[in-house]
Amino acid sequence: MTLYINCCVREESRTKRLAMAVLHKLGGDFTELNLYKENLKPLDRETLNKRTALIEQGDYSDPMFDYAKQFANADTIIIAAPYWDLSFPATLKIYIENIYVTGIVSTYDESGMPVGLCKAKELYYVTTAGGPYDPTYSYGYIESLAKSFFGIPKTHLVKAEMLDVEGYDAEKIMNREINRILKNGIL
């Protein structure tokens, strides 16, 4: 199952358009998780204590673990998140905070090193930027989590940039990237 994590707040999102091209190229069925339609909340003292106690008991039956289970069981993961303020929307960070569950998405070996438990072999990070794109605090962060903590060996960055810079034609840039994906492949 492909899990499409939609972190695009605007209905007419350019990032979403790019993600739809990736999903079309990959083919097959997918499950969409629209983060803005979910009741995601940052962990607070009460939920963190509850989660810690359940993990220590090895009890993952609580619904608070559903997002982590869905993420861990996906075959392929696509995250669509616009480039906001040199990163991604805070909603994506809240989602990551909710899925990072020891015993579901990762564990630790006897030397304390993380071992990923996720089934996915590939993760695609799709983004658009109004100006030049710097992946350091968005894709770079997701790539590090995927490879070092979740056990997802391949990550791919799919992007369109310079979309709001005077003198650049945003629609031409978008169409070029979408056509490249559809005709030549995602990368």
Coordinates of N, CA and C in Angstrom, one line a residue:
M1 N 0.8 -1.2 0.0 CA 0.0 0.0 0.0 C 0.9 1.2 0.0
T2 N 0.5 2.2 -0.9 CA 1.2 3.5 -0.9 C 0.5 4.4 0.0
L3 N 1.2 5.1 0.9 CA 0.7 6.1 1.8 C 1.0 7.5 1.3
Y4 N 0.0 8.2 1.0 CA 0.2 9.6 0.5 C -0.1 10.5 1.7
I5 N 0.9 11.2 2.3 CA 0.7 12.1 3.4 C 0.6 13.5 2.8
N6 N -0.6 14.1 2.8 CA -0.9 15.3 2.2 C -0.8 16.4 3.3
C7 N 0.2 17.3 3.2 CA 0.4 18.4 4.1 C 0.2 19.7 3.4
C8 N -0.7 19.7 2.5 CA -1.0 20.9 1.7 C -2.3 21.6 2.1
V9 N -2.2 22.8 2.7 CA -3.3 23.4 3.2 C -4.3 24.0 2.2
R10 N -3.7 24.4 1.1 CA -4.5 25.0 0.0 C -5.1 24.0 -0.9
E11 N -6.3 24.1 -1.3 CA -7.0 23.2 -2.2 C -6.3 23.2 -3.6
E12 N -5.9 24.4 -4.0 CA -5.2 24.6 -5.3 C -3.7 24.5 -5.2
S13 N -3.2 23.8 -4.2 CA -1.8 23.7 -3.9 C -0.9 23.2 -5.1
R14 N 0.1 23.9 -5.4 CA 1.1 23.5 -6.4 C 1.8 22.2 -6.0
T15 N 2.1 22.1 -4.7 CA 2.8 20.9 -4.2 C 1.9 19.7 -4.4
K16 N 0.6 19.8 -4.1 CA -0.4 18.8 -4.4 C -0.4 18.3 -5.8
R17 N -0.4 19.3 -6.7 CA -0.3 19.0 -8.2 C 0.9 18.1 -8.5
L18 N 2.0 18.5 -8.0 CA 3.2 17.8 -8.2 C 3.1 16.4 -7.6
A19 N 2.6 16.3 -6.4 CA 2.4 14.9 -5.8 C 1.5 14.1 -6.6
M20 N 0.4 14.6 -7.2 CA -0.5 13.8 -8.0 C 0.2 13.3 -9.2
A21 N 1.1 14.0 -9.8 CA 1.9 13.5 -10.9 C 2.8 12.3 -10.4
V22 N 3.4 12.4 -9.3 CA 4.2 11.3 -8.7 C 3.3 10.1 -8.5
L23 N 2.2 10.3 -7.9 CA 1.2 9.2 -7.6 C 0.8 8.5 -8.9
H24 N 0.5 9.3 -9.9 CA 0.1 8.8 -11.2 C 1.2 7.9 -11.8
K25 N 2.4 8.5 -11.8 CA 3.6 7.7 -12.3 C 3.8 6.4 -11.6
L26 N 3.7 6.4 -10.3 CA 3.9 5.2 -9.5 C 2.8 4.2 -9.8
G27 N 1.6 4.7 -10.1 CA 0.5 3.8 -10.3 C 0.0 3.1 -9.1
G28 N -1.1 2.4 -9.3 CA -1.6 1.6 -8.2 C -2.5 2.4 -7.2
D29 N -3.0 1.7 -6.3 CA -3.9 2.3 -5.3 C -3.0 3.0 -4.2
F30 N -3.6 4.0 -3.6 CA -2.9 4.7 -2.5 C -4.0 5.1 -1.5
T31 N -3.5 5.3 -0.3 CA -4.3 5.8 0.8 C -3.8 7.2 1.1
E32 N -4.8 8.2 1.1 CA -4.4 9.6 1.4 C -4.7 9.9 2.8
L33 N -3.7 10.5 3.5 CA -3.9 11.0 4.8 C -3.7 12.5 4.7
N34 N -4.8 13.2 4.8 CA -4.7 14.7 4.7 C -4.5 15.2 6.1
L35 N -3.3 15.7 6.4 CA -3.0 16.1 7.8 C -3.9 17.2 8.3
Y36 N -4.4 18.0 7.4 CA -5.3 19.1 7.9 C -6.7 18.7 8.2
K37 N -7.0 17.5 7.8 CA -8.4 16.9 8.2 C -8.3 16.0 9.4
E38 N -7.1 15.7 9.9 CA -6.9 14.9 11.0 C -6.9 15.7 12.3
N39 N -7.2 15.0 13.4 CA -7.2 15.7 14.7 C -5.8 15.6 15.4
L40 N -4.8 16.0 14.7 CA -3.4 15.8 15.2 C -3.1 16.9 16.2
K41 N -2.5 16.5 17.3 CA -2.1 17.5 18.4 C -0.7 17.2 18.8
P42 N 0.0 18.2 19.2 CA 1.4 17.9 19.8 C 1.2 17.1 21.0
L43 N 2.2 16.3 21.3 CA 2.2 15.6 22.6 C 2.4 16.5 23.7
D44 N 1.5 16.4 24.7 CA 1.6 17.2 25.9 C 2.0 16.2 27.1
R45 N 2.0 16.7 28.3 CA 2.5 15.9 29.4 C 1.6 14.7 29.6
E46 N 0.3 14.9 29.5 CA -0.6 13.8 29.7 C -0.5 12.7 28.6
T47 N -0.5 13.1 27.4 CA -0.4 12.1 26.3 C 1.0 11.5 26.2
L48 N 2.0 12.2 26.5 CA 3.3 11.7 26.5 C 3.5 10.6 27.7
N49 N 3.0 10.9 28.8 CA 3.0 10.0 29.9 C 2.2 8.7 29.6
K50 N 1.1 8.9 29.0 CA 0.2 7.7 28.6 C 1.0 6.9 27.6
R51 N 1.5 7.5 26.6 CA 2.2 6.8 25.5 C 3.4 6.1 26.1
T52 N 4.2 6.7 26.9 CA 5.4 6.1 27.5 C 5.0 4.8 28.3
A53 N 3.9 5.0 29.1 CA 3.5 3.8 29.9 C 3.0 2.7 29.0
L54 N 2.3 3.0 28.0 CA 1.8 1.9 27.0 C 3.0 1.2 26.3
I55 N 4.0 2.0 25.9 CA 5.1 1.5 25.2 C 5.9 0.5 26.2
E56 N 6.1 1.0 27.4 CA 6.8 0.2 28.4 C 6.1 -1.1 28.7
Q57 N 4.7 -1.1 28.5 CA 3.9 -2.4 28.7 C 3.9 -3.2 27.5
G58 N 4.3 -2.6 26.3 CA 4.3 -3.3 25.1 C 2.8 -3.4 24.5
D59 N 2.0 -2.4 25.0 CA 0.6 -2.4 24.6 C 0.4 -1.3 23.5
Y60 N 0.3 -1.7 22.3 CA 0.1 -0.8 21.1 C -1.3 -0.8 20.6
S61 N -2.3 -1.2 21.4 CA -3.7 -1.3 21.0 C -4.4 0.0 21.0
D62 N -3.9 1.0 21.7 CA -4.6 2.3 21.8 C -4.6 3.0 20.5
P63 N -5.7 3.7 20.2 CA -5.8 4.4 18.9 C -4.7 5.5 18.7
M64 N -4.0 5.9 19.7 CA -3.0 6.9 19.6 C -1.8 6.3 18.7
F65 N -1.8 5.0 18.6 CA -0.7 4.4 17.8 C -1.1 4.1 16.3
D66 N -2.3 4.4 16.0 CA -2.8 4.1 14.6 C -2.0 4.7 13.5
Y67 N -1.6 6.0 13.7 CA -0.8 6.7 12.6 C 0.5 6.0 12.5
A68 N 1.1 5.7 13.6 CA 2.5 5.0 13.5 C 2.3 3.6 12.8
K69 N 1.3 2.9 13.1 CA 1.1 1.6 12.5 C 0.9 1.7 11.0
Q70 N 0.1 2.7 10.6 CA -0.2 3.0 9.2 C 1.1 3.3 8.5
F71 N 1.9 4.2 9.1 CA 3.2 4.6 8.5 C 4.1 3.4 8.4
A72 N 4.3 2.6 9.4 CA 5.2 1.5 9.5 C 4.8 0.4 8.5
N73 N 3.5 0.3 8.2 CA 3.1 -0.8 7.3 C 3.0 -0.4 5.8
A74 N 3.2 0.8 5.5 CA 3.1 1.3 4.1 C 4.3 0.7 3.3
D75 N 4.0 0.3 2.0 CA 5.1 -0.1 1.1 C 5.9 1.0 0.5
T76 N 5.2 2.1 0.3 CA 5.9 3.3 -0.3 C 5.2 4.5 0.4
I77 N 6.0 5.5 0.7 CA 5.5 6.7 1.3 C 5.8 7.9 0.5
I78 N 4.7 8.8 0.3 CA 4.9 10.0 -0.4 C 4.4 11.1 0.6
I79 N 5.3 12.1 0.8 CA 5.0 13.2 1.7 C 5.0 14.4 0.8
A80 N 3.8 15.1 0.8 CA 3.7 16.4 0.0 C 3.6 17.5 1.0
A81 N 4.6 18.4 1.0 CA 4.6 19.5 2.0 C 5.3 20.7 1.3
P82 N 4.6 21.8 1.3 CA 5.2 23.0 0.7 C 6.4 23.5 1.5
Y83 N 7.2 24.2 0.9 CA 8.4 24.8 1.6 C 8.0 26.1 2.2
W84 N 7.8 26.1 3.5 CA 7.4 27.3 4.3 C 8.4 27.7 5.3
D85 N 8.8 28.9 5.2 CA 9.7 29.5 6.2 C 11.0 28.6 6.4
L86 N 11.5 28.2 5.2 CA 12.8 27.4 5.2 C 12.6 26.0 5.7
S87 N 11.4 25.5 5.8 CA 11.1 24.2 6.3 C 9.8 23.7 5.7
F88 N 9.0 23.0 6.5 CA 7.7 22.5 6.1 C 6.7 23.0 7.2
P89 N 5.4 22.8 6.8 CA 4.4 23.3 7.8 C 4.5 22.5 9.1
A90 N 4.2 23.2 10.2 CA 4.3 22.6 11.6 C 3.4 21.4 11.7
T91 N 2.4 21.3 10.9 CA 1.5 20.1 11.0 C 2.2 18.8 10.7
L92 N 3.2 18.9 9.8 CA 4.0 17.7 9.4 C 4.9 17.3 10.6
K93 N 5.4 18.3 11.3 CA 6.2 18.0 12.5 C 5.4 17.3 13.6
I94 N 4.1 17.8 13.8 CA 3.2 17.2 14.7 C 2.9 15.8 14.4
Y95 N 2.7 15.5 13.1 CA 2.5 14.1 12.6 C 3.7 13.3 12.9
I96 N 4.9 13.7 12.6 CA 6.1 13.0 12.9 C 6.2 12.7 14.4
E97 N 5.9 13.7 15.2 CA 6.0 13.5 16.6 C 5.0 12.4 17.1
N98 N 3.8 12.3 16.4 CA 2.8 11.3 16.7 C 3.2 9.9 16.2
I99 N 4.0 9.8 15.1 CA 4.3 8.5 14.6 C 5.6 7.9 15.1
Y100 N 6.4 8.7 15.7 CA 7.7 8.2 16.2 C 7.5 7.4 17.5
V101 N 7.1 6.2 17.3 CA 6.8 5.3 18.4 C 7.8 4.1 18.4
T102 N 8.6 4.1 19.5 CA 9.5 3.0 19.7 C 8.7 1.7 19.8
G103 N 9.1 0.7 19.0 CA 8.4 -0.6 19.0 C 7.5 -0.7 17.7
I104 N 7.2 0.4 17.1 CA 6.4 0.4 15.9 C 7.2 0.9 14.6
V105 N 7.7 2.1 14.7 CA 8.5 2.6 13.6 C 10.0 2.4 13.7
S106 N 10.4 2.2 15.0 CA 11.9 1.9 15.2 C 12.0 1.2 16.6
T107 N 13.2 0.8 16.8 CA 13.6 0.2 18.1 C 15.1 0.6 18.2
Y108 N 15.7 0.1 19.3 CA 17.1 0.3 19.5 C 17.8 -1.0 19.8
D109 N 19.0 -1.1 19.2 CA 19.8 -2.3 19.4 C 20.5 -2.3 20.8
E110 N 21.3 -3.3 21.1 CA 21.9 -3.4 22.4 C 23.0 -2.3 22.6
S111 N 23.4 -1.7 21.6 CA 24.4 -0.6 21.8 C 23.7 0.8 21.8
G112 N 22.4 0.8 21.7 CA 21.6 2.1 21.7 C 21.4 2.7 20.4
M113 N 21.8 2.0 19.3 CA 21.6 2.6 17.9 C 20.2 2.3 17.4
P114 N 19.6 3.3 16.7 CA 18.3 3.0 16.2 C 18.3 2.0 15.1
V115 N 17.2 1.2 15.1 CA 16.9 0.2 14.0 C 15.5 0.5 13.5
G116 N 15.4 0.8 12.2 CA 14.1 1.0 11.7 C 13.3 -0.2 11.5
L117 N 12.0 -0.1 11.7 CA 11.0 -1.2 11.6 C 10.0 -1.0 10.5
C118 N 10.2 0.1 9.7 CA 9.2 0.4 8.7 C 9.4 -0.5 7.5
K119 N 8.3 -0.9 6.9 CA 8.2 -1.8 5.7 C 8.6 -1.1 4.4
A120 N 8.4 0.2 4.3 CA 8.7 0.9 3.0 C 10.1 0.8 2.6
K121 N 10.3 0.7 1.3 CA 11.6 0.7 0.7 C 12.0 2.0 0.1
E122 N 10.9 2.9 -0.1 CA 11.2 4.2 -0.7 C 10.2 5.2 -0.1
L123 N 10.7 6.4 0.0 CA 10.0 7.6 0.5 C 10.2 8.7 -0.5
Y124 N 9.2 9.3 -1.0 CA 9.3 10.5 -1.9 C 8.8 11.7 -1.1
Y125 N 9.7 12.7 -1.1 CA 9.3 14.0 -0.5 C 9.1 15.0 -1.6
V126 N 7.9 15.5 -1.7 CA 7.4 16.4 -2.8 C 7.2 17.8 -2.2
T127 N 7.8 18.8 -2.9 CA 7.7 20.1 -2.4 C 7.7 21.1 -3.5
T128 N 7.2 22.3 -3.2 CA 7.4 23.5 -4.1 C 7.8 24.7 -3.3
A129 N 8.5 25.6 -4.0 CA 9.0 26.8 -3.3 C 8.8 28.0 -4.1
G130 N 8.5 29.1 -3.5 CA 8.3 30.3 -4.2 C 9.6 30.9 -4.7
G131 N 10.7 30.6 -4.0 CA 12.0 31.1 -4.4 C 12.9 29.9 -4.5
P132 N 14.2 30.1 -4.3 CA 15.2 29.0 -4.4 C 15.0 28.0 -3.2
Y133 N 15.1 26.7 -3.5 CA 14.8 25.7 -2.5 C 16.1 25.2 -1.8
D134 N 16.1 25.3 -0.5 CA 17.2 24.7 0.3 C 16.7 23.5 1.1
P135 N 17.2 22.3 0.8 CA 16.6 21.1 1.4 C 17.0 20.9 2.8
T136 N 17.9 21.7 3.4 CA 18.6 21.4 4.7 C 17.6 21.1 5.8
Y137 N 16.6 21.9 6.0 CA 15.7 21.8 7.1 C 14.3 21.2 6.8
S138 N 14.2 20.7 5.6 CA 12.9 20.0 5.2 C 13.2 18.6 4.7
Y139 N 13.6 18.5 3.4 CA 13.9 17.2 2.9 C 15.1 16.5 3.7
G140 N 16.1 17.3 4.0 CA 17.2 16.8 4.7 C 16.8 16.1 6.1
Y141 N 15.9 16.8 6.8 CA 15.4 16.2 8.0 C 14.6 14.9 7.8
I142 N 13.7 14.9 6.8 CA 12.9 13.8 6.5 C 13.8 12.6 6.0
E143 N 14.8 12.9 5.2 CA 15.7 11.9 4.7 C 16.5 11.3 5.8
S144 N 17.0 12.1 6.8 CA 17.7 11.5 7.9 C 16.8 10.6 8.8
L145 N 15.6 11.1 9.1 CA 14.7 10.2 9.8 C 14.4 8.9 9.1
A146 N 14.1 9.0 7.8 CA 13.8 7.8 7.0 C 14.9 6.8 7.0
K147 N 16.1 7.2 6.7 CA 17.2 6.3 6.6 C 17.8 5.9 7.9
S148 N 17.9 6.8 8.9 CA 18.6 6.5 10.1 C 17.7 5.9 11.2
F149 N 16.4 6.2 11.2 CA 15.6 5.9 12.3 C 14.4 5.0 11.8
F150 N 13.9 5.2 10.6 CA 12.7 4.4 10.2 C 13.1 3.1 9.4
G151 N 14.3 3.1 8.9 CA 14.7 1.9 8.1 C 14.3 2.0 6.7
I152 N 14.0 3.1 6.2 CA 13.6 3.3 4.7 C 14.9 3.6 4.0
P153 N 15.4 2.7 3.1 CA 16.7 2.9 2.5 C 16.8 3.9 1.4
K154 N 15.7 4.2 0.7 CA 15.8 5.1 -0.4 C 14.8 6.3 -0.2
T155 N 15.3 7.5 -0.4 CA 14.5 8.7 -0.4 C 14.7 9.5 -1.6
H156 N 13.7 10.2 -2.1 CA 13.8 10.9 -3.3 C 13.2 12.3 -3.1
L157 N 13.8 13.3 -3.6 CA 13.3 14.7 -3.5 C 12.7 15.0 -4.9
V158 N 11.5 15.5 -4.9 CA 10.8 15.9 -6.1 C 10.3 17.3 -5.8
K159 N 10.8 18.3 -6.6 CA 10.6 19.7 -6.3 C 10.3 20.6 -7.5
A160 N 9.7 21.7 -7.3 CA 9.6 22.8 -8.3 C 9.9 24.0 -7.5
E161 N 10.8 24.9 -8.0 CA 11.2 26.1 -7.2 C 11.1 27.3 -8.1
M162 N 11.3 28.5 -7.5 CA 11.3 29.8 -8.1 C 9.9 30.1 -8.7
L163 N 8.9 29.6 -8.0 CA 7.5 29.8 -8.5 C 6.9 31.2 -8.3
D164 N 7.5 31.9 -7.4 CA 6.9 33.3 -7.1 C 7.9 34.4 -7.3
V165 N 9.0 34.1 -8.0 CA 10.0 35.1 -8.3 C 9.7 35.8 -9.6
E166 N 9.7 37.1 -9.5 CA 9.4 37.9 -10.7 C 10.3 37.6 -11.9
G167 N 9.7 37.4 -13.0 CA 10.5 37.0 -14.2 C 10.5 35.5 -14.5
Y168 N 10.0 34.8 -13.6 CA 9.8 33.3 -13.7 C 8.4 33.0 -14.0
D169 N 8.1 32.1 -14.9 CA 6.7 31.7 -15.2 C 6.4 30.4 -14.4
A170 N 5.6 30.6 -13.3 CA 5.3 29.5 -12.4 C 4.6 28.4 -13.1
E171 N 3.6 28.7 -14.0 CA 2.9 27.6 -14.6 C 3.8 26.8 -15.6
K172 N 4.7 27.5 -16.2 CA 5.6 26.9 -17.1 C 6.6 25.9 -16.3
I173 N 7.0 26.4 -15.2 CA 7.9 25.6 -14.3 C 7.1 24.4 -13.9
M174 N 5.9 24.5 -13.4 CA 5.1 23.4 -12.9 C 4.9 22.4 -14.0
N175 N 4.4 22.9 -15.2 CA 4.2 22.0 -16.3 C 5.4 21.2 -16.7
R176 N 6.6 21.9 -16.7 CA 7.8 21.2 -17.1 C 8.1 20.1 -16.1
E177 N 8.0 20.4 -14.8 CA 8.3 19.3 -13.8 C 7.3 18.2 -13.9
I178 N 6.0 18.5 -14.0 CA 5.0 17.4 -14.1 C 5.2 16.6 -15.4
N179 N 5.5 17.2 -16.5 CA 5.8 16.5 -17.7 C 7.0 15.6 -17.6
R180 N 8.0 16.2 -17.0 CA 9.2 15.4 -16.7 C 8.9 14.1 -15.9
I181 N 8.2 14.3 -14.9 CA 7.8 13.1 -14.1 C 7.0 12.1 -14.9
L182 N 6.0 12.6 -15.6 CA 5.1 11.7 -16.3 C 5.8 11.0 -17.5
K183 N 6.7 11.7 -18.2 CA 7.3 11.1 -19.4 C 8.7 10.4 -19.1
N184 N 9.5 11.0 -18.2 CA 10.8 10.5 -18.0 C 11.0 9.7 -16.7
G185 N 10.1 9.8 -15.8 CA 10.3 9.2 -14.5 C 10.4 10.2 -13.5
I186 N 10.3 9.8 -12.3 CA 10.2 10.7 -11.1 C 11.5 11.4 -10.9
L187 N 12.6 10.7 -11.0 CA 13.9 11.4 -10.7 C 14.6 11.9 -11.9

